[in-house]
Coordinates of C-alpha atoms in Angstrom, one line a residue:
M1 CA 121.6 81.6 72.9
E2 CA 119.4 78.7 72.1
T3 CA 117.4 79.2 75.2
R4 CA 116.8 82.8 74.3
Q5 CA 115.6 81.8 70.8
K6 CA 113.2 79.3 72.3
R7 CA 111.9 82.0 74.6
H8 CA 111.2 84.2 71.7
F9 CA 109.4 81.4 69.6
R10 CA 106.6 79.6 71.3
P11 CA 104.7 77.0 69.2
R12 CA 101.6 77.0 71.5
R13 CA 101.5 80.8 71.2
L14 CA 101.5 80.6 67.4
L15 CA 98.8 77.9 67.5
F16 CA 96.7 80.1 69.9
L17 CA 97.1 83.2 67.8
T18 CA 96.3 81.4 64.6
T19 CA 93.3 79.8 66.1
L20 CA 92.1 83.1 67.6
L21 CA 92.5 84.9 64.3
S22 CA 90.6 82.2 62.3
W23 CA 87.9 82.1 64.9
G24 CA 87.7 85.9 65.0
I25 CA 87.2 86.0 61.3
I26 CA 84.4 83.4 61.6
V27 CA 82.7 85.3 64.5
V28 CA 83.0 88.6 62.6
A29 CA 81.5 87.1 59.4
L30 CA 78.8 85.3 61.4
G31 CA 78.0 88.3 63.4
A32 CA 77.6 90.5 60.2
F33 CA 75.4 87.9 58.6
L34 CA 73.2 87.5 61.7
L35 CA 73.0 91.3 62.1
I36 CA 71.8 91.8 58.6
S37 CA 69.3 88.8 58.9
L38 CA 67.9 90.2 62.2
Q39 CA 67.4 93.5 60.6
Q40 CA 65.6 92.0 57.6
L41 CA 63.4 89.9 59.9
R42 CA 62.4 92.8 62.0
K43 CA 61.7 94.8 59.0
S44 CA 59.5 91.9 57.7
L45 CA 57.5 91.8 60.9
I46 CA 56.9 95.6 60.8
L47 CA 55.8 95.3 57.2
G48 CA 53.4 92.5 58.2
M49 CA 51.9 94.7 61.0
Q50 CA 51.7 97.7 58.6
S51 CA 49.9 95.5 56.0
K52 CA 47.5 94.3 58.6
A53 CA 46.7 97.8 59.8
D54 CA 46.3 99.1 56.2
T55 CA 43.8 96.2 55.5
I56 CA 41.8 97.1 58.5
A57 CA 41.8 100.9 57.9
T58 CA 40.9 100.4 54.2
S59 CA 38.0 98.0 55.3
I60 CA 36.7 100.5 57.8
G61 CA 37.1 103.3 55.4
Q62 CA 35.0 101.6 52.8
V63 CA 32.2 100.5 55.2
T64 CA 31.9 103.8 57.2
A65 CA 32.8 106.5 54.5
T66 CA 29.0 107.2 53.6
A67 CA 28.0 107.0 57.3
I68 CA 30.6 109.5 58.4
V69 CA 29.7 111.9 55.6
V70 CA 26.0 111.9 56.7
E71 CA 27.1 111.8 60.4
D72 CA 25.6 108.4 61.1
Y73 CA 28.0 107.9 63.9
S74 CA 26.1 104.9 65.4
T75 CA 26.8 102.8 62.3
V76 CA 30.5 103.8 62.4
V77 CA 30.8 103.0 66.1
D78 CA 29.0 99.6 65.8
H79 CA 31.4 98.6 63.0
C80 CA 34.5 99.6 64.8
L81 CA 33.5 97.8 67.9
L82 CA 32.7 94.7 65.9
V83 CA 36.1 94.8 64.4
L84 CA 37.7 95.4 67.9
D85 CA 35.7 92.5 69.2
K86 CA 36.8 90.0 66.5
Q87 CA 40.5 91.0 66.5
P88 CA 42.0 91.4 70.0
S89 CA 45.3 92.5 68.5
I90 CA 43.7 95.8 67.5
L91 CA 43.8 98.1 70.6
Y92 CA 41.9 101.1 69.2
I93 CA 40.3 102.7 66.1
V94 CA 40.1 106.4 66.0
I95 CA 38.4 108.2 63.2
T96 CA 39.3 111.8 63.0
R97 CA 37.6 114.5 60.7
S98 CA 39.6 117.4 59.2
D99 CA 38.2 119.7 61.9
G100 CA 39.5 117.5 64.7
F101 CA 36.2 115.9 65.7
S102 CA 37.0 112.3 66.5
L103 CA 35.3 108.9 67.3
V104 CA 37.6 107.2 69.7
N105 CA 36.8 103.4 69.8
T106 CA 38.6 101.0 72.1
A107 CA 38.0 97.5 73.2
K108 CA 36.0 98.6 76.2
T109 CA 34.1 101.7 75.1
W110 CA 33.9 104.7 72.6
T111 CA 33.8 108.5 73.1
Q112 CA 33.6 111.7 71.0
Q113 CA 36.5 114.1 71.4
N114 CA 38.2 116.9 69.6
L115 CA 41.8 115.7 69.0
S116 CA 45.0 117.2 67.4
G117 CA 48.7 116.4 67.2
I118 CA 49.3 112.9 65.8
W119 CA 45.5 112.6 65.4
K120 CA 45.3 115.5 63.0
P121 CA 48.3 115.2 60.6
A122 CA 49.0 117.3 57.6
Q123 CA 46.5 117.1 54.7
D124 CA 49.2 115.7 52.4
K125 CA 50.3 112.9 54.7
I126 CA 50.1 109.6 53.2
S127 CA 49.4 106.3 55.1
S128 CA 52.2 105.4 57.5
G129 CA 53.0 103.5 60.7
E130 CA 55.2 104.1 63.8
F131 CA 56.0 102.8 67.2
L132 CA 54.8 105.2 70.0
E133 CA 53.5 105.4 73.6
S134 CA 49.7 105.8 73.4
S135 CA 47.8 107.5 76.1
L136 CA 44.6 105.6 75.0
V137 CA 45.8 102.2 76.1
K138 CA 48.7 103.4 78.4
G139 CA 51.3 101.5 76.6
R140 CA 53.5 101.1 73.5
V141 CA 51.7 100.4 70.3
F142 CA 52.1 100.3 66.5
H143 CA 50.2 103.4 65.4
Y144 CA 49.0 103.4 61.8
T145 CA 47.4 106.5 60.1
Y146 CA 45.3 106.1 57.0
P147 CA 43.7 109.1 55.1
F148 CA 40.2 108.6 53.8
G149 CA 37.8 110.6 51.7
Y150 CA 34.5 110.5 49.7
S151 CA 34.0 111.4 46.1
G152 CA 37.6 112.6 45.8
I153 CA 37.2 114.9 48.9
K154 CA 39.6 114.3 51.9
W155 CA 37.4 114.0 55.1
G156 CA 39.9 112.9 57.6
W157 CA 42.0 110.0 58.9
I158 CA 41.6 106.6 60.4
H159 CA 44.0 105.7 63.2
V160 CA 44.6 102.0 64.0
G161 CA 46.6 101.0 67.1
L162 CA 48.0 97.4 67.1
S163 CA 49.2 95.5 70.1
L164 CA 52.9 94.7 70.2
A165 CA 52.5 91.4 72.0
A166 CA 52.6 89.2 68.9
Y167 CA 55.4 91.3 67.4
Q168 CA 57.5 91.0 70.5
T169 CA 56.8 87.3 70.9
Q170 CA 57.9 86.6 67.3
L171 CA 60.9 88.9 67.7
R172 CA 62.0 87.1 70.9
A173 CA 61.6 83.8 69.2
V174 CA 63.8 85.0 66.3
Y175 CA 66.4 86.3 68.7
L176 CA 66.4 83.0 70.6
R177 CA 66.7 80.9 67.5
T178 CA 69.4 83.3 66.1
G179 CA 71.3 83.1 69.5
L180 CA 71.2 79.3 69.6
L181 CA 72.3 79.2 66.0
A182 CA 75.2 81.6 66.6
A183 CA 76.3 79.7 69.7
V184 CA 76.4 76.4 67.7
C185 CA 78.1 78.1 64.8
I186 CA 80.7 79.7 67.1
L187 CA 81.5 76.3 68.8
I188 CA 81.8 74.6 65.5
G189 CA 83.9 77.5 64.2
L190 CA 86.1 77.3 67.2
G191 CA 86.8 73.6 66.6
A192 CA 87.3 74.2 62.9
S193 CA 89.6 77.1 63.6
F194 CA 91.7 74.9 66.0
F195 CA 92.2 72.2 63.5
F196 CA 92.8 74.6 60.7
A197 CA 95.3 76.5 62.7
K198 CA 97.0 73.3 63.8
W199 CA 97.2 72.1 60.2
L200 CA 98.4 75.5 59.1
S201 CA 101.1 76.0 61.8
R202 CA 102.5 72.5 62.0
P203 CA 105.0 73.0 59.1
I204 CA 105.7 76.5 60.3
V205 CA 106.5 75.2 63.8
S206 CA 108.7 72.4 62.2
L207 CA 110.5 74.9 60.1
S208 CA 111.0 77.3 63.1
R209 CA 112.5 74.5 65.2
V210 CA 115.0 73.6 62.4
A211 CA 115.8 77.3 62.1
L212 CA 116.5 77.5 65.8
Q213 CA 118.9 74.5 65.6
A214 CA 120.6 76.1 62.6
G215 CA 120.8 79.4 64.5
A216 CA 122.4 77.6 67.4
G217 CA 125.2 76.4 64.9
D218 CA 123.9 73.0 63.8
L219 CA 124.0 73.4 60.1
S220 CA 123.5 69.7 59.4
V221 CA 119.7 69.9 60.1
R222 CA 117.3 70.0 57.2
A223 CA 113.6 71.1 57.0
T224 CA 111.0 68.4 56.0
P225 CA 108.8 69.4 53.1
S226 CA 105.1 69.5 53.9
S227 CA 102.0 68.8 51.8
S228 CA 101.5 72.4 51.0
R229 CA 103.1 73.6 47.8
E230 CA 104.0 76.9 49.4
M231 CA 105.6 75.3 52.5
Q232 CA 107.4 72.8 50.3
A233 CA 108.9 75.6 48.3
L234 CA 109.9 77.4 51.6
A235 CA 111.4 74.3 53.0
V236 CA 113.4 73.7 49.9
S237 CA 114.6 77.3 49.9
F238 CA 115.5 77.1 53.6
N239 CA 117.5 73.9 53.0
N240 CA 119.4 75.5 50.2
M241 CA 120.1 78.5 52.5
I242 CA 121.4 76.3 55.2
G243 CA 123.6 74.5 52.7
N244 CA 125.0 77.7 51.5
L245 CA 125.6 78.9 55.1
R246 CA 127.4 75.7 55.9
R247 CA 129.7 76.0 52.9
T248 CA 130.3 79.7 53.7
R249 CA 131.1 78.8 57.3
E250 CA 133.5 76.2 56.3
E251 CA 135.2 78.6 53.9
Q252 CA 135.3 81.2 56.6
Q253 CA 136.7 78.8 59.1
Q254 CA 139.5 77.8 56.6
E255 CA 140.2 81.6 55.8
K256 CA 140.3 82.3 59.5
E257 CA 142.8 79.4 60.1
R258 CA 144.9 80.7 57.2
A259 CA 144.8 84.3 58.5
E260 CA 145.7 83.2 62.0
A261 CA 148.6 81.1 60.7
A262 CA 149.8 84.0 58.5
N263 CA 149.4 86.4 61.5
R264 CA 151.4 84.0 63.7
A265 CA 154.0 83.8 61.1
K266 CA 154.1 87.6 60.7
S267 CA 154.3 88.1 64.4
D268 CA 157.1 85.5 64.7
F269 CA 159.0 87.1 61.8
L270 CA 158.6 90.7 63.3
A271 CA 159.7 89.4 66.7
G272 CA 162.8 87.7 65.1
M273 CA 163.5 90.5 62.9
S274 CA 163.2 93.0 65.7
H275 CA 165.7 91.0 67.8
E276 CA 168.1 90.9 64.9
L277 CA 167.9 94.6 64.2
R278 CA 168.2 95.7 67.8
T279 CA 171.8 94.5 68.2
P280 CA 173.3 96.5 65.3
L281 CA 171.1 99.5 66.1
N282 CA 172.2 99.6 69.7
A283 CA 175.8 99.5 68.4
I284 CA 175.0 102.4 66.0
I285 CA 173.3 104.4 68.8
G286 CA 176.2 103.7 71.2
F287 CA 179.0 104.7 68.7
S288 CA 177.0 107.8 67.7
E289 CA 176.7 108.9 71.4
I290 CA 180.5 108.3 71.8
L291 CA 181.3 110.4 68.7
G292 CA 178.8 113.0 69.9
D293 CA 180.6 113.2 73.3
R294 CA 183.9 114.0 71.4
Y295 CA 185.5 110.9 72.9
F296 CA 187.9 110.6 69.9
G297 CA 188.3 114.2 69.4
D298 CA 186.6 117.3 68.3
L299 CA 184.1 117.3 65.3
T300 CA 183.5 119.9 62.8
E301 CA 180.1 121.6 62.7
K302 CA 178.9 119.4 59.8
Q303 CA 180.3 116.2 61.4
A304 CA 178.4 117.0 64.6
E305 CA 175.2 117.6 62.6
Y306 CA 175.6 114.2 60.9
V307 CA 176.3 112.4 64.1
T308 CA 173.2 114.0 65.7
D309 CA 171.1 112.9 62.7
I310 CA 172.5 109.4 62.9
L311 CA 171.7 109.2 66.7
E312 CA 168.2 110.5 66.4
S313 CA 167.4 108.3 63.4
G314 CA 168.8 105.3 65.2
K315 CA 166.7 106.0 68.3
H316 CA 163.6 106.6 66.2
L317 CA 164.2 103.3 64.4
L318 CA 164.8 101.5 67.7
G319 CA 161.6 102.9 69.0
L320 CA 159.7 101.6 66.0
I321 CA 161.2 98.2 66.4
N322 CA 160.3 98.1 70.1
D323 CA 156.7 99.2 69.3
I324 CA 156.4 96.4 66.6
L325 CA 157.8 93.9 69.0
D326 CA 155.4 94.9 71.8
L327 CA 152.4 94.8 69.4
S328 CA 153.5 91.4 68.2
K329 CA 153.7 90.1 71.8
I330 CA 150.2 91.5 72.6
E331 CA 148.7 89.9 69.5
V332 CA 150.1 86.5 70.3
G333 CA 149.3 86.9 74.0
K334 CA 152.9 86.8 75.2
M335 CA 153.0 90.2 76.9
D336 CA 152.6 89.6 80.7
L337 CA 152.0 92.6 82.9
E338 CA 154.2 92.8 86.1
L339 CA 151.7 94.4 88.4
S340 CA 152.7 96.2 91.5
A341 CA 151.2 98.9 93.7
V342 CA 152.6 102.2 92.3
S343 CA 152.0 105.8 93.2
L344 CA 149.7 107.3 90.6
K345 CA 151.2 110.8 91.2
E346 CA 154.7 109.5 90.7
I347 CA 153.6 108.1 87.3
L348 CA 152.1 111.3 86.3
H349 CA 155.2 113.3 87.4
S350 CA 157.4 110.9 85.4
G351 CA 155.5 112.0 82.2
L352 CA 156.4 115.6 83.0
V353 CA 160.1 114.7 83.5
M354 CA 160.3 112.6 80.2
V355 CA 159.2 115.6 78.0
K356 CA 160.5 118.5 80.2
E357 CA 163.7 119.2 78.1
R358 CA 161.8 118.9 74.8
C359 CA 159.1 121.3 75.8
A360 CA 161.6 123.8 77.3
K361 CA 163.2 124.2 74.0
H362 CA 159.9 125.3 72.5
N363 CA 158.6 127.3 75.5
I364 CA 155.7 124.8 76.1
R365 CA 154.4 125.0 79.8
L366 CA 153.9 121.8 81.7
R367 CA 151.3 121.5 84.4
L368 CA 150.3 118.7 86.8
D369 CA 146.6 118.8 87.8
A370 CA 145.7 116.3 90.5
P371 CA 143.6 117.0 93.7
E372 CA 144.9 116.4 97.1
E373 CA 143.0 113.2 97.5
M374 CA 145.3 111.7 94.8
D375 CA 148.2 112.0 97.1
G376 CA 149.2 108.7 98.3
L377 CA 146.9 106.8 96.0
R378 CA 148.5 103.7 94.6
V379 CA 147.3 101.8 91.6
M380 CA 148.0 98.1 90.6
V381 CA 149.8 98.5 87.3
D382 CA 152.8 97.4 85.3
E383 CA 154.9 100.5 86.2
R384 CA 157.2 100.3 83.1
R385 CA 154.3 99.9 80.7
M386 CA 152.2 102.6 82.4
K387 CA 155.1 105.1 82.1
Q388 CA 155.3 104.0 78.4
V389 CA 151.7 104.9 78.0
I390 CA 152.2 108.3 79.8
F391 CA 155.3 109.0 77.6
N392 CA 153.5 108.3 74.4
L393 CA 150.6 110.6 75.2
M394 CA 153.0 113.4 76.5
S395 CA 155.3 113.1 73.6
N396 CA 152.3 113.3 71.1
A397 CA 151.1 116.4 73.0
A398 CA 154.6 118.0 72.8
K399 CA 154.8 117.1 69.1
F400 CA 151.5 118.8 68.2
T401 CA 151.5 121.8 70.5
P402 CA 153.0 125.1 69.1
E403 CA 155.6 127.2 70.8
G404 CA 154.1 129.0 73.8
G405 CA 151.4 126.4 74.3
E406 CA 150.5 124.3 77.4
I407 CA 150.4 120.7 78.3
T408 CA 148.5 119.4 81.4
I409 CA 148.5 116.0 82.9
G410 CA 146.0 115.2 85.5
A411 CA 143.9 112.5 87.2
K412 CA 140.5 112.4 89.0
E413 CA 138.1 109.8 90.3
K414 CA 134.8 109.3 88.4
D415 CA 132.1 106.7 88.6
G416 CA 134.4 104.4 90.7
E417 CA 137.3 104.6 88.2
L418 CA 140.3 106.7 87.9
E419 CA 140.5 108.9 84.8
V420 CA 144.0 110.0 83.7
S421 CA 144.0 112.8 81.1
V422 CA 146.6 114.6 79.0
W423 CA 145.3 117.7 77.3
D424 CA 147.1 120.3 75.2
T425 CA 146.5 123.6 73.4
G426 CA 147.8 122.1 70.1
I427 CA 146.4 121.7 66.6
G428 CA 143.4 119.6 67.7
I429 CA 141.8 116.6 65.9
A430 CA 139.1 116.6 63.3
P431 CA 135.9 114.8 64.5
E432 CA 136.3 112.1 61.9
H433 CA 139.8 111.1 63.1
L434 CA 138.9 110.8 66.8
Q435 CA 138.4 107.0 66.5
K436 CA 140.9 106.4 63.7
I437 CA 143.9 107.7 65.7
F438 CA 144.1 104.6 67.8
E439 CA 144.3 102.3 64.7
E440 CA 147.8 100.9 63.7
F441 CA 149.7 103.1 61.2
F442 CA 147.2 105.9 61.2
Q443 CA 148.9 109.4 61.3
I444 CA 147.7 112.9 61.3
K445 CA 149.6 115.2 59.0
S446 CA 150.4 118.1 61.2
G447 CA 153.1 120.2 59.4
M448 CA 154.7 120.8 62.7
R449 CA 158.4 121.1 63.5
D450 CA 159.4 117.5 64.0
K451 CA 161.8 116.3 61.2
T452 CA 161.2 112.6 62.0
P453 CA 157.7 111.4 61.1
G454 CA 155.8 109.3 63.5
T455 CA 155.3 105.5 63.0
G456 CA 151.5 105.4 63.6
L457 CA 152.1 102.7 66.2
G458 CA 152.4 104.7 69.4
L459 CA 148.7 105.3 70.1
A460 CA 147.8 101.8 68.9
L461 CA 150.2 100.4 71.4
T462 CA 149.0 102.7 74.1
R463 CA 145.4 101.5 73.5
R464 CA 146.5 97.8 73.8
I465 CA 148.4 98.4 77.1
V466 CA 145.5 100.4 78.6
E467 CA 143.1 97.6 77.7
L468 CA 145.5 95.0 79.2
H469 CA 145.1 96.9 82.4
G470 CA 141.3 96.6 82.1
G471 CA 140.8 100.3 81.1
R472 CA 139.5 102.3 78.3
I473 CA 141.0 105.1 76.3
W474 CA 139.5 107.8 74.0
A475 CA 140.2 111.2 72.6
E476 CA 138.2 114.4 72.8
S477 CA 138.7 117.6 70.7
E478 CA 136.5 120.5 69.6
G479 CA 138.2 120.5 66.2
K480 CA 141.3 121.6 64.4
G481 CA 143.2 124.4 66.1
K482 CA 141.3 123.9 69.4
G483 CA 143.6 121.5 71.3
S484 CA 142.9 117.9 72.2
C485 CA 142.6 115.7 75.2
F486 CA 143.4 112.0 75.7
I487 CA 141.7 110.2 78.5
F488 CA 142.2 106.7 79.8
T489 CA 140.7 104.9 82.8
L490 CA 142.3 102.6 85.4
P491 CA 140.7 100.5 88.2
K492 CA 140.7 102.4 91.4
G493 CA 143.7 101.6 93.6
Q494 CA 144.4 101.6 97.3
P495 CA 145.7 104.5 99.4
G496 CA 149.3 104.5 100.7
P497 CA 151.9 107.0 102.0
A498 CA 152.1 110.1 100.0
P499 CA 155.1 110.4 97.7
D500 CA 157.3 113.6 97.7
V501 CA 156.4 114.8 94.2
P502 CA 156.5 118.5 93.0
T503 CA 153.2 119.6 91.5
G504 CA 154.3 122.6 89.5
K505 CA 156.0 123.0 86.1

């Protein structure tokens, strides 16, 4: 048991999981922080480019506005080329009128074109920037559009294309610094998580080991309080629980010993009483049989009835005493089985013989149902005890089967065992009673014809005898009024010569 408990609880696994959880929390928190920081840094770089492009576009708009209005394009081109020459990060400057006429200026040359699309946005468009693939420079740029006018009249737009080289360099540097910082923080976090997990799990591991020892039965162990208030409180509570368990176990052991002593005394008393009662009972039964046989002369009808009542009551009481004595022997382990190879079919047939006369009085049909392969099959059982089991089951069936009914006893092989069954067409058993009927002194009130009530010991004794043989017994019934079936198992026996046993009623 202790080995199984250790297998379920592994301190290293607890340390690993605690470390992993702590480290995971650190990584998630760090990742969220870095993600937000990177987004803010990227946004800051974009705002920087947008501010630069806006400054350039505003400057060009102020310098060239008058020249564009009077169509002095040479002045405009010269100024744009000068700006491009001084600032290599500017890849192009395109000035577009509202009708699409455009002056396209790049670092190498300038041209006049009629442009549309992104070069001719809506009139109400405000200044804005975006990343896009530009056909002018055959690459990706930050494209900034700035509307310009003169004397309150919108004349067109100034488009500035900025190189992404500086932006990408700065972004890579940010990513590199962030990655290095994250790696350092993760390593530091891993170490911190390990030491934190070790500090956190040490008292838990200690308490768990003490719990395993206590679970294995050593209630003398005690948990050592740790520095943590919570763990101190837990250790104190655990120690109190162990102390209570120890006291409870000691009390239970004392109660068990007292109960065992009382049970032994009861069994000894019942055994002694049974022996003392059997002698006078046998005398009463013997004299009743003599009187019933008219050995001392004829009896009146009333006298014969009284003698019969005395005889039946004596036999019933003797059966009760024998059952009590047998149960007492089983309880104290003094019932030894005298095993021998016995024909199974002979045992089944003996059950029919034992209740044949009783069933004939009430027109109850008896039937033996055993396949041919059962012929000659012998089982290792105590013959007298097994016949007692069969008789108890058959007499119960006869007792609870109405006139004109049927009782069948049979056997078959199933799952490597022999199943012996006794089923009837009697009053049946309620589902809630199917387990209780094998308890001592439990009886079903049938309202049937027997004058002498049952003792409630027959089925309990039957179950004990079957279990002594290594078998099981249970009852099946579909409910009241639908008959019942009692089934018990026996270890499979060895084949032998077939006995000469009738198979009919």
